[in-house]
Coordinates of C-alpha atoms and ligand atoms in Angstrom, one line a residue:
M1331 CA 28.5 20.2 25.0
A1332 CA 25.0 18.9 25.4
H1333 CA 24.7 15.3 26.7
P1334 CA 23.6 12.7 24.2
R1335 CA 19.8 12.1 24.3
K1336 CA 18.8 8.8 25.9
I1337 CA 16.5 6.8 23.6
I1338 CA 14.9 3.4 23.2
I1339 CA 14.2 2.4 19.6
D1340 CA 11.2 0.2 19.2
T1341 CA 11.3 -1.4 15.8
D1342 CA 10.1 -3.9 13.2
P1343 CA 13.1 -4.1 10.8
G1344 CA 12.4 -3.6 7.8
Q1345 CA 15.0 -1.9 5.6
D1346 CA 14.0 1.6 6.5
D1347 CA 14.1 0.7 10.2
A1348 CA 17.6 -0.6 9.5
V1349 CA 18.7 2.8 8.1
A1350 CA 17.2 4.5 11.1
I1351 CA 19.1 2.3 13.6
L1352 CA 22.4 2.8 11.7
L1353 CA 21.9 6.5 11.8
A1354 CA 21.3 6.4 15.6
L1355 CA 24.3 4.1 16.3
A1356 CA 26.5 6.4 14.1
S1357 CA 25.6 9.4 16.2
P1358 CA 26.9 8.8 19.7
E1359 CA 27.5 12.5 20.4
E1360 CA 23.8 13.2 20.0
I1361 CA 22.1 9.9 20.8
D1362 CA 22.6 7.3 23.5
V1363 CA 20.7 4.1 22.5
L1364 CA 19.8 2.6 25.9
G1365 CA 18.3 -0.4 24.1
I1366 CA 16.4 -1.6 21.0
T1367 CA 13.1 -3.4 21.5
A1368 CA 11.8 -5.5 18.6
V1369 CA 8.1 -5.8 17.8
A1370 CA 6.1 -7.9 15.3
G1371 CA 5.2 -5.8 12.2
N1372 CA 6.8 -5.8 8.8
V1373 CA 7.7 -9.4 9.5
P1374 CA 7.1 -11.7 12.5
L1375 CA 8.9 -11.1 15.8
A1376 CA 11.4 -14.0 15.3
L1377 CA 12.7 -12.1 12.3
T1378 CA 12.5 -8.5 13.6
Q1379 CA 14.5 -9.4 16.7
K1380 CA 17.1 -11.2 14.6
N1381 CA 17.2 -8.3 12.0
A1382 CA 17.8 -5.8 14.8
R1383 CA 20.9 -7.7 15.9
I1384 CA 22.2 -8.0 12.3
I1385 CA 21.9 -4.2 12.0
C1386 CA 23.7 -3.6 15.3
E1387 CA 26.6 -5.8 14.2
L1388 CA 26.7 -4.1 10.8
A1389 CA 27.1 -0.8 12.8
G1390 CA 30.0 -2.3 14.7
K1391 CA 27.9 -2.1 18.0
P1392 CA 27.4 -5.8 19.1
E1393 CA 27.2 -4.6 22.7
T1394 CA 23.8 -2.9 22.0
R1395 CA 21.0 -4.4 24.1
V1396 CA 18.3 -5.9 21.9
F1397 CA 15.1 -7.3 23.4
A1398 CA 12.2 -9.3 21.8
G1399 CA 8.8 -7.8 22.6
C1400 CA 5.2 -8.5 21.6
D1401 CA 4.7 -11.1 18.8
R1402 CA 1.2 -9.8 17.9
P1403 CA -1.0 -6.7 18.3
M1404 CA -2.9 -6.2 21.5
Q1405 CA -6.3 -7.4 20.3
R1406 CA -6.0 -8.3 16.6
K1407 CA -4.3 -10.8 14.3
L1408 CA -0.9 -9.7 13.1
V1409 CA -0.7 -8.2 9.6
T1410 CA 2.8 -8.3 8.0
A1411 CA 4.4 -6.6 5.0
E1412 CA 6.6 -9.1 3.2
H1413 CA 5.3 -7.7 -0.1
V1414 CA 7.3 -4.6 0.7
H1415 CA 10.2 -5.8 2.7
G1416 CA 10.7 -9.4 1.4
K1417 CA 10.5 -12.6 3.3
T1418 CA 13.3 -11.9 5.7
G1419 CA 12.3 -8.2 6.2
L1420 CA 15.8 -7.2 5.1
D1421 CA 15.8 -8.5 1.6
G1422 CA 18.2 -7.1 -0.9
P1423 CA 21.8 -8.1 0.1
Q1424 CA 22.7 -11.5 1.5
M1425 CA 23.2 -11.2 5.3
A1426 CA 24.8 -13.5 7.8
D1427 CA 23.0 -14.6 10.9
P1428 CA 23.8 -12.4 13.9
T1429 CA 26.3 -13.7 16.6
M1430 CA 25.5 -11.1 19.3
P1431 CA 23.0 -12.4 21.9
L1432 CA 19.4 -11.4 22.3
M1433 CA 18.9 -10.1 25.8
D1434 CA 16.9 -12.2 28.3
G1435 CA 13.6 -10.7 29.4
H1436 CA 10.7 -9.2 27.5
A1437 CA 11.1 -5.8 25.7
V1438 CA 8.0 -4.5 27.6
D1439 CA 9.7 -5.2 31.0
F1440 CA 12.9 -3.4 29.7
I1441 CA 10.9 -0.3 28.7
I1442 CA 9.2 -0.3 32.1
E1443 CA 12.4 -0.9 34.1
T1444 CA 14.4 1.7 32.1
L1445 CA 11.8 4.4 32.5
R1446 CA 11.6 3.7 36.3
R1447 CA 15.4 3.7 36.7
E1448 CA 16.4 6.7 34.5
A1449 CA 15.6 10.2 35.7
A1450 CA 12.1 11.4 34.9
H1451 CA 11.8 13.1 31.5
S1452 CA 15.3 11.9 30.5
V1453 CA 14.3 9.1 28.1
T1454 CA 12.7 9.5 24.6
L1455 CA 10.8 6.6 23.0
C1456 CA 11.3 6.2 19.2
P1457 CA 8.8 3.7 17.9
L1458 CA 9.4 2.8 14.2
G1459 CA 6.7 0.0 14.0
P1460 CA 3.3 -0.9 15.4
L1461 CA 2.9 0.6 18.9
T1462 CA 2.2 -2.7 20.7
N1463 CA 5.2 -2.7 23.0
I1464 CA 4.8 0.9 24.0
A1465 CA 1.0 0.6 24.7
T1466 CA 1.5 -2.7 26.6
A1467 CA 4.1 -1.0 28.8
F1468 CA 1.8 1.9 29.5
E1469 CA -1.1 -0.4 30.4
R1470 CA 1.0 -2.6 32.6
A1471 CA 2.8 0.2 34.4
P1472 CA 0.8 3.5 34.2
D1473 CA 3.4 5.1 36.5
I1474 CA 5.9 5.3 33.7
V1475 CA 3.8 7.4 31.4
A1476 CA 4.5 10.7 33.2
R1477 CA 8.2 9.8 33.2
V1478 CA 8.6 9.7 29.4
Q1479 CA 10.5 12.8 28.0
Q1480 CA 8.9 12.5 24.5
I1481 CA 7.7 10.0 21.9
V1482 CA 9.0 10.6 18.3
L1483 CA 7.3 8.0 16.1
M1484 CA 6.9 7.1 12.5
G1485 CA 3.3 6.4 11.7
G1486 CA 0.0 7.8 10.4
A1487 CA -0.9 10.0 7.5
Y1488 CA -3.3 12.8 6.6
F1489 CA -2.9 14.5 3.2
E1490 CA -1.0 11.4 2.0
V1491 CA -3.8 9.0 3.3
G1492 CA -3.1 5.3 3.5
N1493 CA -0.4 2.9 2.3
I1494 CA -1.8 -0.4 3.5
T1495 CA -5.5 0.5 3.1
P1496 CA -7.0 3.6 1.4
T1497 CA -7.1 5.4 4.7
A1498 CA -4.4 3.9 7.0
E1499 CA -0.6 3.8 7.3
F1500 CA 0.8 0.4 8.2
N1501 CA 2.3 1.0 11.7
I1502 CA -1.0 2.4 13.0
F1503 CA -3.2 -0.1 11.0
V1504 CA -1.5 -3.2 12.5
D1505 CA -2.3 -2.2 16.1
P1506 CA -4.9 0.7 16.2
E1507 CA -5.8 0.0 19.8
A1508 CA -2.1 0.4 20.8
A1509 CA -1.9 3.6 18.8
D1510 CA -5.1 4.9 20.5
I1511 CA -3.5 4.3 23.9
V1512 CA -0.3 6.1 22.9
F1513 CA -2.0 9.1 21.3
K1514 CA -4.3 9.5 24.4
S1515 CA -1.4 9.0 26.9
G1516 CA -0.6 12.7 27.4
V1517 CA 3.0 12.1 26.5
P1518 CA 4.5 14.8 24.2
I1519 CA 4.4 13.2 20.8
V1520 CA 6.1 14.1 17.5
V1521 CA 4.6 12.2 14.5
M1522 CA 6.5 11.5 11.3
P1523 CA 3.5 10.6 9.0
L1524 CA 3.6 9.6 5.3
D1525 CA 2.9 13.3 4.7
V1526 CA 6.6 14.0 5.4
T1527 CA 8.2 10.6 4.7
H1528 CA 6.9 10.7 1.1
K1529 CA 8.9 13.9 0.7
A1530 CA 12.1 12.2 1.7
L1531 CA 12.3 10.0 -1.4
T1532 CA 15.4 8.1 -2.6
T1533 CA 16.7 9.0 -6.0
R1534 CA 19.3 7.2 -8.0
A1535 CA 21.9 9.9 -7.1
R1536 CA 21.0 9.6 -3.4
V1537 CA 21.3 5.8 -3.5
E1538 CA 24.6 6.0 -5.4
A1539 CA 25.9 8.4 -2.8
F1540 CA 25.4 5.7 -0.2
R1541 CA 27.2 3.1 -2.4
A1542 CA 30.0 5.5 -3.1
L1543 CA 30.8 5.8 0.6
G1544 CA 32.8 2.6 0.1
N1545 CA 32.0 1.1 3.5
E1546 CA 30.0 -2.0 4.3
A1547 CA 27.2 0.0 5.8
G1548 CA 26.9 2.3 2.7
R1549 CA 26.8 -0.7 0.4
M1550 CA 24.1 -2.4 2.5
V1551 CA 21.9 0.8 2.7
A1552 CA 22.2 1.0 -1.1
E1553 CA 21.2 -2.6 -1.6
W1554 CA 18.4 -2.5 0.9
T1555 CA 17.1 0.6 -0.8
D1556 CA 17.4 -1.0 -4.3
F1557 CA 15.1 -3.7 -3.1
F1558 CA 12.8 -1.7 -0.8
E1559 CA 12.0 1.1 -3.3
R1560 CA 10.4 -1.1 -6.0
F1561 CA 7.1 -1.3 -4.0
D1562 CA 6.6 2.4 -3.8
M1563 CA 7.8 3.1 -7.3
Q1564 CA 5.3 0.6 -8.8
K1565 CA 2.5 1.8 -6.5
Y1566 CA 3.0 5.6 -6.7
G1567 CA 5.0 5.8 -10.0
S1568 CA 7.6 7.8 -8.1
D1569 CA 11.2 7.7 -9.0
G1570 CA 12.2 6.6 -5.6
A1571 CA 11.0 5.3 -2.2
P1572 CA 10.3 7.1 1.1
L1573 CA 12.9 6.3 3.7
H1574 CA 10.2 6.5 6.5
D1575 CA 11.9 5.6 9.8
P1576 CA 15.2 7.5 9.5
C1577 CA 13.1 10.7 9.7
V1578 CA 12.5 9.9 13.4
I1579 CA 16.2 9.7 14.2
A1580 CA 17.1 12.6 11.9
Y1581 CA 14.6 14.8 13.8
L1582 CA 16.5 14.1 17.1
I1583 CA 19.7 15.2 15.5
R1584 CA 18.5 18.1 13.3
P1585 CA 14.9 19.1 14.2
D1586 CA 15.4 22.2 12.0
L1587 CA 15.2 20.0 8.9
F1588 CA 11.5 19.4 9.7
A1589 CA 8.3 21.5 10.1
G1590 CA 4.8 20.7 11.2
R1591 CA 1.8 21.8 13.3
H1592 CA 0.8 21.0 16.9
I1593 CA -2.7 19.6 16.4
N1594 CA -5.2 17.0 17.6
V1595 CA -4.7 13.5 16.2
E1596 CA -7.1 10.6 17.0
I1597 CA -7.1 7.0 15.9
E1598 CA -10.0 5.2 14.2
T1599 CA -10.5 1.9 16.1
Q1600 CA -14.1 1.0 15.3
S1601 CA -14.8 1.3 11.6
D1602 CA -13.7 -1.6 9.3
L1603 CA -13.7 0.9 6.4
T1604 CA -11.2 3.4 8.0
L1605 CA -9.6 1.3 10.7
G1606 CA -6.2 2.7 11.8
M1607 CA -6.7 6.1 10.2
T1608 CA -5.0 9.0 12.0
V1609 CA -7.7 11.6 12.0
A1610 CA -5.5 14.7 12.1
D1611 CA -7.2 18.1 12.7
W1612 CA -4.7 19.9 10.5
W1613 CA -7.1 22.8 9.8
G1614 CA -8.3 23.2 13.4
V1615 CA -11.9 22.6 12.6
T1616 CA -12.6 20.9 16.0
Q1617 CA -12.1 22.0 19.6
R1618 CA -10.2 18.7 20.3
P1619 CA -7.0 19.4 22.3
A1620 CA -3.7 19.3 20.5
N1621 CA -1.8 16.2 21.4
A1622 CA 0.9 15.8 18.7
L1623 CA 3.4 17.8 16.7
F1624 CA 2.4 16.4 13.2
I1625 CA 5.3 16.9 10.8
G1626 CA 4.4 17.9 7.2
S1627 CA 7.6 18.8 5.6
V1628 CA 11.3 18.1 5.4
D1629 CA 14.4 19.6 3.8
A1630 CA 15.1 16.4 1.8
D1631 CA 18.5 17.4 0.6
G1632 CA 19.5 18.2 4.2
F1633 CA 18.1 14.9 5.3
Y1634 CA 20.0 12.9 2.8
A1635 CA 23.2 14.9 3.4
L1636 CA 22.9 14.1 7.2
L1637 CA 22.1 10.4 6.5
T1638 CA 25.0 9.9 4.0
E1639 CA 27.6 11.7 6.2
R1640 CA 26.6 9.6 9.3
I1641 CA 26.4 6.3 7.5
G1642 CA 29.9 7.1 6.2
R1643 CA 31.2 7.1 9.7
L1644 CA 30.4 3.4 10.3
Ligands
LIG908 O1 4.2 2.7 6.7 C1 5.6 2.7 6.8 C2 6.1 2.1 8.1 O2 5.6 0.7 8.2 C3 7.6 2.0 8.3 O3 7.9 2.1 9.6 C4 7.9 0.7 7.8 O4 9.1 0.1 8.3 C5 6.7 -0.1 8.3 O5 7.0 -0.5 9.6
LIG909 CA1 9.2 0.2 10.7

């Protein structure tokens, strides 16, 4: 029996982050969550660190270590997404404040200390929000970069182009300098861009399957999704919303559900017009070295079957 994979989830909850965290905490045979590091993104840090703890308690895992990280991007003003996630970041159901404690110490220090303590190439980083915490850790402790096993992140877009500007996906747009550091770090990266997450759309049947689980977690996932999906449905005229962040965790459990190409991806950090764009050389028209597995497709039925089965365990 393979050992569970050690991961750190870096996150800006966000309803879709919440589903990703529940999936990870419901899968202890495959995933060992060493800690959860909150970052400013969908909503300010004070809310993302609180939401991360609410989600851990909902999963029945109040012993999970949650740290607060950077409260703004490395160089720019914070841009948030209350228009998508609501004022609390977890709008939809009413949620009680968490009782589990926030860990002392900064998330960046936790990332550095963990990577220095654990065996080299034994820890995977799973960023689900802006890459500020990850890039700050790499800048502050360059020795940890070569110790990272893999980064599996949600961010970017190529064929799907932007969701916050015409050319940029939100996580990359909020902190393009951080993304540039991560994509140039040399760490093996798997990217879950909008190209794949927009193929993992909720549908009424899929949302009702969560509700029909009959447990608190299933009800919450259904109510979060009911709220979260209205933005994408209005914008794209789709009949559901993309559950972006759970694609990262699902990849760790069932990589066979996904397919992509190992290509060069670089980040626009200079142009105001295309700031935060992931310039993905999908067609290999440059000689730039491949630095990322850029995922383009998913078995959506398999993805939702996995998600529903695991949420049902909580
Ligand atoms: O663009 C989608 C991404 O931005 C998701 O991770 C969502 O939670 C927000 O962080
Ligand atoms: Ca997120």
